[in-house]
mmCIF file of C-alpha atoms in Angstrom:
data_model
loop_
_atom_site.group_PDB
_atom_site.id
_atom_site.type_symbol
_atom_site.label_atom_id
_atom_site.label_comp_id
_atom_site.label_asym_id
_atom_site.label_seq_id
_atom_site.Cartn_x
_atom_site.Cartn_y
_atom_site.Cartn_z
ATOM 1 C CA UNK A 1 93.023 76.127 82.697
ATOM 2 C CA UNK A 2 89.627 76.568 82.479
ATOM 3 C CA UNK A 3 88.034 80.003 81.556
ATOM 4 C CA UNK A 4 84.464 82.131 82.191
ATOM 5 C CA UNK A 5 82.861 84.586 80.022
ATOM 6 C CA UNK A 6 81.986 87.939 82.403
ATOM 7 C CA UNK A 7 81.066 90.938 81.659
ATOM 8 C CA UNK A 8 81.453 90.399 78.124
ATOM 9 C CA UNK A 9 84.726 89.432 78.240
ATOM 10 C CA UNK A 10 86.570 86.267 78.837
ATOM 11 C CA UNK A 11 88.621 85.687 82.016
ATOM 12 C CA UNK A 12 91.126 83.005 82.914
ATOM 13 C CA UNK A 13 90.735 81.598 86.274
ATOM 14 C CA UNK A 14 91.783 78.561 88.615
ATOM 15 C CA UNK A 15 90.387 76.815 91.766
ATOM 16 C CA UNK A 16 91.673 75.180 94.446
ATOM 17 C CA UNK A 17 90.178 73.230 97.528
ATOM 18 C CA UNK A 18 86.822 71.229 97.833
ATOM 19 C CA UNK A 19 84.062 73.009 95.231
ATOM 20 C CA UNK A 20 81.406 72.535 97.750
ATOM 21 C CA UNK A 21 83.773 74.500 100.777
ATOM 22 C CA UNK A 22 83.125 78.216 101.197
ATOM 23 C CA UNK A 23 84.270 80.306 98.144
ATOM 24 C CA UNK A 24 86.904 82.951 97.990
ATOM 25 C CA UNK A 25 87.813 85.071 95.570
ATOM 26 C CA UNK A 26 91.118 86.261 95.157
ATOM 27 C CA UNK A 27 91.588 89.636 93.115
ATOM 28 C CA UNK A 28 95.147 90.875 92.396
ATOM 29 C CA UNK A 29 97.221 93.969 91.426
ATOM 30 C CA UNK A 30 98.563 96.276 88.426
ATOM 31 C CA UNK A 31 99.769 94.146 86.145
ATOM 32 C CA UNK A 32 100.035 91.346 88.046
ATOM 33 C CA UNK A 33 98.234 87.815 86.956
ATOM 34 C CA UNK A 34 96.880 85.399 89.039
ATOM 35 C CA UNK A 35 99.920 83.511 89.830
ATOM 36 C CA UNK A 36 101.026 86.342 91.542
ATOM 37 C CA UNK A 37 98.919 85.192 94.277
ATOM 38 C CA UNK A 38 101.612 82.452 95.272
ATOM 39 C CA UNK A 39 100.437 78.440 94.847
ATOM 40 C CA UNK A 40 101.187 77.735 98.040
ATOM 41 C CA UNK A 41 99.388 80.485 99.907
ATOM 42 C CA UNK A 42 96.286 79.738 97.964
ATOM 43 C CA UNK A 43 96.826 75.893 98.729
ATOM 44 C CA UNK A 44 97.157 76.784 102.353
ATOM 45 C CA UNK A 45 93.833 78.712 102.143
ATOM 46 C CA UNK A 46 91.833 76.100 100.424
ATOM 47 C CA UNK A 47 92.930 73.985 103.803
ATOM 48 C CA UNK A 48 91.186 76.645 105.936
ATOM 49 C CA UNK A 49 87.853 75.760 104.634
ATOM 50 C CA UNK A 50 87.560 77.802 101.236
ATOM 51 C CA UNK A 51 87.074 77.332 97.716
ATOM 52 C CA UNK A 52 89.918 79.186 96.338
ATOM 53 C CA UNK A 53 89.452 81.442 93.148
ATOM 54 C CA UNK A 54 92.624 83.313 90.894
ATOM 55 C CA UNK A 55 91.913 84.453 88.401
ATOM 56 C CA UNK A 56 93.354 86.965 86.140
ATOM 57 C CA UNK A 57 92.314 90.826 85.533
ATOM 58 C CA UNK A 58 91.049 92.152 82.128
ATOM 59 C CA UNK A 59 94.263 92.977 79.865
ATOM 60 C CA UNK A 60 96.541 91.244 82.152
ATOM 61 C CA UNK A 61 97.730 87.168 81.775
ATOM 62 C CA UNK A 62 95.390 85.364 79.592
ATOM 63 C CA UNK A 63 92.172 87.247 80.478
ATOM 64 C CA UNK A 64 90.948 89.343 77.337
ATOM 65 C CA UNK A 65 93.497 92.294 76.238
ATOM 66 C CA UNK A 66 91.819 95.010 75.399
ATOM 67 C CA UNK A 67 93.637 95.560 72.486
ATOM 68 C CA UNK A 68 90.612 98.337 70.690
ATOM 69 C CA UNK A 69 91.576 100.417 73.557
ATOM 70 C CA UNK A 70 94.401 101.633 72.106
ATOM 71 C CA UNK A 71 97.506 101.977 73.824
ATOM 72 C CA UNK A 72 97.304 104.212 77.084
ATOM 73 C CA UNK A 73 98.359 108.039 77.069
ATOM 74 C CA UNK A 74 100.715 108.000 80.098
ATOM 75 C CA UNK A 75 102.007 111.288 79.340
ATOM 76 C CA UNK A 76 98.793 113.214 79.684
ATOM 77 C CA UNK A 77 97.783 110.435 83.063
ATOM 78 C CA UNK A 78 100.966 111.479 84.841
ATOM 79 C CA UNK A 79 100.431 115.098 83.916
ATOM 80 C CA UNK A 80 97.106 115.288 85.639
ATOM 81 C CA UNK A 81 94.853 114.027 82.741
ATOM 82 C CA UNK A 82 94.145 109.984 82.636
ATOM 83 C CA UNK A 83 91.882 109.262 79.896
ATOM 84 C CA UNK A 84 91.172 105.534 80.757
ATOM 85 C CA UNK A 85 89.940 102.812 78.897
ATOM 86 C CA UNK A 86 87.475 101.598 81.600
ATOM 87 C CA UNK A 87 87.405 102.040 85.118
ATOM 88 C CA UNK A 88 88.063 100.340 88.434
ATOM 89 C CA UNK A 89 84.432 99.893 88.590
ATOM 90 C CA UNK A 90 84.195 98.081 85.488
ATOM 91 C CA UNK A 91 86.679 95.653 86.882
ATOM 92 C CA UNK A 92 84.634 95.045 89.560
ATOM 93 C CA UNK A 93 81.899 93.756 87.738
ATOM 94 C CA UNK A 94 84.606 91.812 85.941
ATOM 95 C CA UNK A 95 85.219 89.961 89.434
ATOM 96 C CA UNK A 96 81.262 90.000 90.230
ATOM 97 C CA UNK A 97 80.880 88.356 86.772
ATOM 98 C CA UNK A 98 82.934 85.893 87.156
ATOM 99 C CA UNK A 99 81.091 85.272 90.325
ATOM 100 C CA UNK A 100 77.971 85.028 88.372
ATOM 101 C CA UNK A 101 79.451 82.283 85.297
ATOM 102 C CA UNK A 102 80.774 80.179 88.002
ATOM 103 C CA UNK A 103 76.744 79.975 89.855
ATOM 104 C CA UNK A 104 78.278 81.544 93.070
ATOM 105 C CA UNK A 105 76.001 84.125 94.737
ATOM 106 C CA UNK A 106 78.151 85.229 97.213
ATOM 107 C CA UNK A 107 81.975 84.578 97.947
ATOM 108 C CA UNK A 108 84.763 86.183 100.405
ATOM 109 C CA UNK A 109 86.314 88.877 98.443
ATOM 110 C CA UNK A 110 90.297 89.477 98.884
ATOM 111 C CA UNK A 111 92.082 91.627 97.216
ATOM 112 C CA UNK A 112 95.891 92.632 97.085
ATOM 113 C CA UNK A 113 97.077 96.032 95.973
ATOM 114 C CA UNK A 114 94.497 97.161 93.241
ATOM 115 C CA UNK A 115 93.420 94.204 93.872
ATOM 116 C CA UNK A 116 92.181 95.842 97.011
ATOM 117 C CA UNK A 117 90.738 98.946 95.153
ATOM 118 C CA UNK A 118 88.435 96.312 92.585
ATOM 119 C CA UNK A 119 87.426 94.149 96.198
ATOM 120 C CA UNK A 120 86.037 97.316 97.881
ATOM 121 C CA UNK A 121 84.219 97.868 94.785
ATOM 122 C CA UNK A 122 82.757 94.683 94.430
ATOM 123 C CA UNK A 123 81.702 95.620 98.469
ATOM 124 C CA UNK A 124 80.211 98.904 97.588
ATOM 125 C CA UNK A 125 78.569 97.825 94.116
ATOM 126 C CA UNK A 126 77.653 94.631 94.499
ATOM 127 C CA UNK A 127 77.125 93.424 98.115
ATOM 128 C CA UNK A 128 74.900 90.915 97.688
ATOM 129 C CA UNK A 129 77.737 88.981 96.353
ATOM 130 C CA UNK A 130 80.039 89.337 99.183
ATOM 131 C CA UNK A 131 80.246 87.574 102.483
ATOM 132 C CA UNK A 132 83.103 89.278 103.610
ATOM 133 C CA UNK A 133 86.087 91.731 102.224
ATOM 134 C CA UNK A 134 89.815 91.880 103.382
ATOM 135 C CA UNK A 135 91.721 94.521 101.693
ATOM 136 C CA UNK A 136 95.547 94.112 101.672
ATOM 137 C CA UNK A 137 98.526 97.213 100.876
ATOM 138 C CA UNK A 138 95.546 99.612 99.192
ATOM 139 C CA UNK A 139 93.846 102.586 99.826
ATOM 140 C CA UNK A 140 91.016 104.992 99.293
ATOM 141 C CA UNK A 141 91.550 105.784 96.364
ATOM 142 C CA UNK A 142 90.958 109.623 94.240
ATOM 143 C CA UNK A 143 92.223 112.685 96.450
ATOM 144 C CA UNK A 144 92.310 110.920 99.591
ATOM 145 C CA UNK A 145 95.033 108.296 98.377
ATOM 146 C CA UNK A 146 98.544 109.143 100.328
ATOM 147 C CA UNK A 147 100.945 109.384 97.276
ATOM 148 C CA UNK A 148 103.640 106.813 96.548
ATOM 149 C CA UNK A 149 107.067 107.229 98.037
ATOM 150 C CA UNK A 150 109.593 108.714 95.543
ATOM 151 C CA UNK A 151 111.183 105.067 95.031
ATOM 152 C CA UNK A 152 107.851 103.846 94.998
ATOM 153 C CA UNK A 153 106.319 105.981 92.207
ATOM 154 C CA UNK A 154 110.162 105.545 90.589
ATOM 155 C CA UNK A 155 108.453 101.887 90.052
ATOM 156 C CA UNK A 156 105.697 103.647 88.042
ATOM 157 C CA UNK A 157 107.956 105.144 85.442
ATOM 158 C CA UNK A 158 109.836 102.589 83.690
ATOM 159 C CA UNK A 159 109.574 101.701 80.577
ATOM 160 C CA UNK A 160 109.146 98.344 79.337
ATOM 161 C CA UNK A 161 111.853 96.531 78.011
ATOM 162 C CA UNK A 162 112.360 94.370 74.280
ATOM 163 C CA UNK A 163 114.191 91.600 75.458
ATOM 164 C CA UNK A 164 112.795 88.480 77.927
ATOM 165 C CA UNK A 165 116.167 88.689 79.416
ATOM 166 C CA UNK A 166 115.386 92.421 80.410
ATOM 167 C CA UNK A 167 112.334 92.221 81.515
ATOM 168 C CA UNK A 168 113.071 89.104 83.787
ATOM 169 C CA UNK A 169 115.459 91.803 84.966
ATOM 170 C CA UNK A 170 112.851 94.551 85.536
ATOM 171 C CA UNK A 171 110.861 92.421 87.444
ATOM 172 C CA UNK A 172 113.817 91.220 89.813
ATOM 173 C CA UNK A 173 114.322 95.288 90.316
ATOM 174 C CA UNK A 174 110.303 95.952 90.833
ATOM 175 C CA UNK A 175 110.679 93.097 93.649
ATOM 176 C CA UNK A 176 113.518 94.559 95.471
ATOM 177 C CA UNK A 177 112.427 98.021 95.374
ATOM 178 C CA UNK A 178 108.888 96.833 96.793
ATOM 179 C CA UNK A 179 109.893 94.292 99.335
ATOM 180 C CA UNK A 180 110.233 95.680 102.944
ATOM 181 C CA UNK A 181 113.241 95.404 105.661
ATOM 182 C CA UNK A 182 111.866 92.615 107.329
ATOM 183 C CA UNK A 183 112.410 90.014 104.714
ATOM 184 C CA UNK A 184 115.296 88.488 103.026
ATOM 185 C CA UNK A 185 115.422 89.313 98.936
ATOM 186 C CA UNK A 186 115.898 85.469 97.988
ATOM 187 C CA UNK A 187 117.446 85.684 94.656
ATOM 188 C CA UNK A 188 116.360 82.499 92.841
ATOM 189 C CA UNK A 189 112.907 82.359 94.410
ATOM 190 C CA UNK A 190 112.342 85.691 93.050
ATOM 191 C CA UNK A 191 114.195 84.940 89.095
ATOM 192 C CA UNK A 192 111.989 81.748 88.941
ATOM 193 C CA UNK A 193 108.901 83.663 89.665
ATOM 194 C CA UNK A 194 109.623 86.966 87.305
ATOM 195 C CA UNK A 195 110.492 83.902 84.977
ATOM 196 C CA UNK A 196 107.277 82.289 85.370
ATOM 197 C CA UNK A 197 105.037 85.382 84.825
ATOM 198 C CA UNK A 198 107.101 86.753 81.689
ATOM 199 C CA UNK A 199 107.062 83.620 80.017
ATOM 200 C CA UNK A 200 103.273 82.964 81.148
ATOM 201 C CA UNK A 201 102.048 86.057 79.202
ATOM 202 C CA UNK A 202 103.889 90.268 78.932
ATOM 203 C CA UNK A 203 101.773 92.728 77.731
ATOM 204 C CA UNK A 204 102.488 96.422 78.606
ATOM 205 C CA UNK A 205 100.181 98.307 77.062
ATOM 206 C CA UNK A 206 97.432 96.218 79.483
ATOM 207 C CA UNK A 207 99.728 97.335 82.339
ATOM 208 C CA UNK A 208 99.047 100.825 80.941
ATOM 209 C CA UNK A 209 95.583 100.947 80.906
ATOM 210 C CA UNK A 210 95.221 99.098 84.222
ATOM 211 C CA UNK A 211 97.325 102.308 86.062
ATOM 212 C CA UNK A 212 95.142 105.106 83.927
ATOM 213 C CA UNK A 213 92.649 103.327 85.536
ATOM 214 C CA UNK A 214 93.637 103.503 88.716
ATOM 215 C CA UNK A 215 94.947 107.077 87.920
ATOM 216 C CA UNK A 216 91.447 108.524 86.949
ATOM 217 C CA UNK A 217 89.277 106.991 90.190
ATOM 218 C CA UNK A 218 87.346 108.924 92.598
ATOM 219 C CA UNK A 219 87.724 108.768 96.477
ATOM 220 C CA UNK A 220 86.077 105.435 97.850
ATOM 221 C CA UNK A 221 86.101 106.829 101.542
ATOM 222 C CA UNK A 222 82.711 107.720 101.671
ATOM 223 C CA UNK A 223 81.481 104.858 100.201
ATOM 224 C CA UNK A 224 83.159 102.595 102.041
ATOM 225 C CA UNK A 225 81.133 103.812 105.221
ATOM 226 C CA UNK A 226 78.115 102.038 103.948
ATOM 227 C CA UNK A 227 80.059 98.577 103.514
ATOM 228 C CA UNK A 228 78.371 96.284 105.857
ATOM 229 C CA UNK A 229 79.847 92.751 105.616
ATOM 230 C CA UNK A 230 82.938 91.761 108.327
ATOM 231 C CA UNK A 231 86.048 93.717 106.390
ATOM 232 C CA UNK A 232 89.885 92.999 107.342
ATOM 233 C CA UNK A 233 92.218 95.555 106.588
ATOM 234 C CA UNK A 234 96.093 94.234 106.094
ATOM 235 C CA UNK A 235 98.700 96.054 105.401
ATOM 236 C CA UNK A 236 102.943 96.582 105.615
ATOM 237 C CA UNK A 237 103.953 99.593 107.836
ATOM 238 C CA UNK A 238 107.116 99.953 105.481
ATOM 239 C CA UNK A 239 104.813 99.910 102.468
ATOM 240 C CA UNK A 240 106.489 102.461 99.884
ATOM 241 C CA UNK A 241 103.958 102.445 97.224
ATOM 242 C CA UNK A 242 100.969 102.259 98.708
ATOM 243 C CA UNK A 243 101.867 103.594 102.033
ATOM 244 C CA UNK A 244 100.392 102.512 105.337
ATOM 245 C CA UNK A 245 98.475 105.459 106.093
ATOM 246 C CA UNK A 246 95.897 104.355 103.158
ATOM 247 C CA UNK A 247 95.075 101.151 104.620
ATOM 248 C CA UNK A 248 94.338 103.221 107.993
ATOM 249 C CA UNK A 249 92.054 105.360 105.730
ATOM 250 C CA UNK A 250 89.746 102.793 104.668
ATOM 251 C CA UNK A 251 89.454 100.620 108.054
ATOM 252 C CA UNK A 252 88.469 103.272 109.551
ATOM 253 C CA UNK A 253 85.993 104.382 106.877
ATOM 254 C CA UNK A 254 84.573 101.278 106.686
ATOM 255 C CA UNK A 255 82.622 100.046 110.014
ATOM 256 C CA UNK A 256 84.068 97.926 112.535
ATOM 257 C CA UNK A 257 87.010 97.005 110.475
ATOM 258 C CA UNK A 258 89.845 95.438 111.578
ATOM 259 C CA UNK A 259 93.105 96.995 111.081
ATOM 260 C CA UNK A 260 96.546 94.587 111.159
ATOM 261 C CA UNK A 261 100.095 96.984 110.879
ATOM 262 C CA UNK A 262 102.866 94.227 110.169
ATOM 263 C CA UNK A 263 106.116 95.729 110.714
ATOM 264 C CA UNK A 264 108.858 95.199 108.143
ATOM 265 C CA UNK A 265 106.584 94.337 105.536
ATOM 266 C CA UNK A 266 106.670 96.599 102.133
ATOM 267 C CA UNK A 267 103.872 96.373 99.328
ATOM 268 C CA UNK A 268 104.509 92.518 99.592
ATOM 269 C CA UNK A 269 102.639 89.197 100.888
ATOM 270 C CA UNK A 270 106.076 87.315 102.126
ATOM 271 C CA UNK A 271 105.752 84.123 103.373
ATOM 272 C CA UNK A 272 106.463 85.231 107.305
ATOM 273 C CA UNK A 273 103.239 86.534 107.576
ATOM 274 C CA UNK A 274 101.409 84.045 106.058
ATOM 275 C CA UNK A 275 99.982 82.261 108.838
ATOM 276 C CA UNK A 276 98.835 85.719 110.523
ATOM 277 C CA UNK A 277 97.545 86.577 107.218
ATOM 278 C CA UNK A 278 95.755 83.478 106.921
ATOM 279 C CA UNK A 279 94.349 82.684 110.831
ATOM 280 C CA UNK A 280 92.634 86.645 110.527
ATOM 281 C CA UNK A 281 90.703 85.622 106.824
ATOM 282 C CA UNK A 282 89.349 83.054 108.376
ATOM 283 C CA UNK A 283 88.449 84.828 111.485
ATOM 284 C CA UNK A 284 86.748 87.436 109.664
ATOM 285 C CA UNK A 285 85.031 85.051 107.022
ATOM 286 C CA UNK A 286 83.007 83.353 110.182
ATOM 287 C CA UNK A 287 82.203 86.829 111.345
ATOM 288 C CA UNK A 288 78.482 87.900 111.527
ATOM 289 C CA UNK A 289 77.303 89.899 109.401
ATOM 290 C CA UNK A 290 76.560 93.556 110.554
ATOM 291 C CA UNK A 291 73.513 93.455 108.453
ATOM 292 C CA UNK A 292 72.809 95.129 104.893
#
């Protein structure tokens, strides 16, 4: 797959659709590689008229691992003193840098979970690079973030296992916990996804450093009020990791943002909601700008 130099690091990326179509950048969440954006989801976005770009964030997948930063101090972080090697703003700079490297002046930005945090910061810090913003199962960060439910928080506390088989089983456990009650757990499908991810790249220190960046971030609520691009917020009502109240806060902060709450959806983007989500992204992409 192609690689691009951006913001002083190297980012692995992949594209779908016509390069002359409207550019749309997908940003994934904590510890998740770009392949977590399902291939078929990307293809269906491309079929709706977008040039889709997905990429591995720093410290995950096949993008630059920030090894010189050392191992994250998780004990200090969970005791309230996170010491991040980098900030979410740096990861937003990565995304903007990728667009620059690809000679794309501006794109529709879609982020999920931590990727939603980053997408919001791209819209705040690099408004000239953003045509529309879609924030999925994300929140405002900092003191305004509504905390995970106990079962969601437990996912963040587990230690990385040693063997390939245990890593796959752990990924399956995460999926079971985060999947919403409206979606049955597809054992074969989820095992295939977990296996593909583990075999492609596995780097727990990078996940830890990303988590420290999340824990150290400040609230974006006041800054979100300055966003002037068409904005869509999508959230599952049954999200245990980033409760739905977080999506409501983001939607309330961004002027004229559209909020879609989906019953039975957890911290996931199940196939049953794709038509609704894809149609909404097309709609926000076609909305008029509110003025800079």
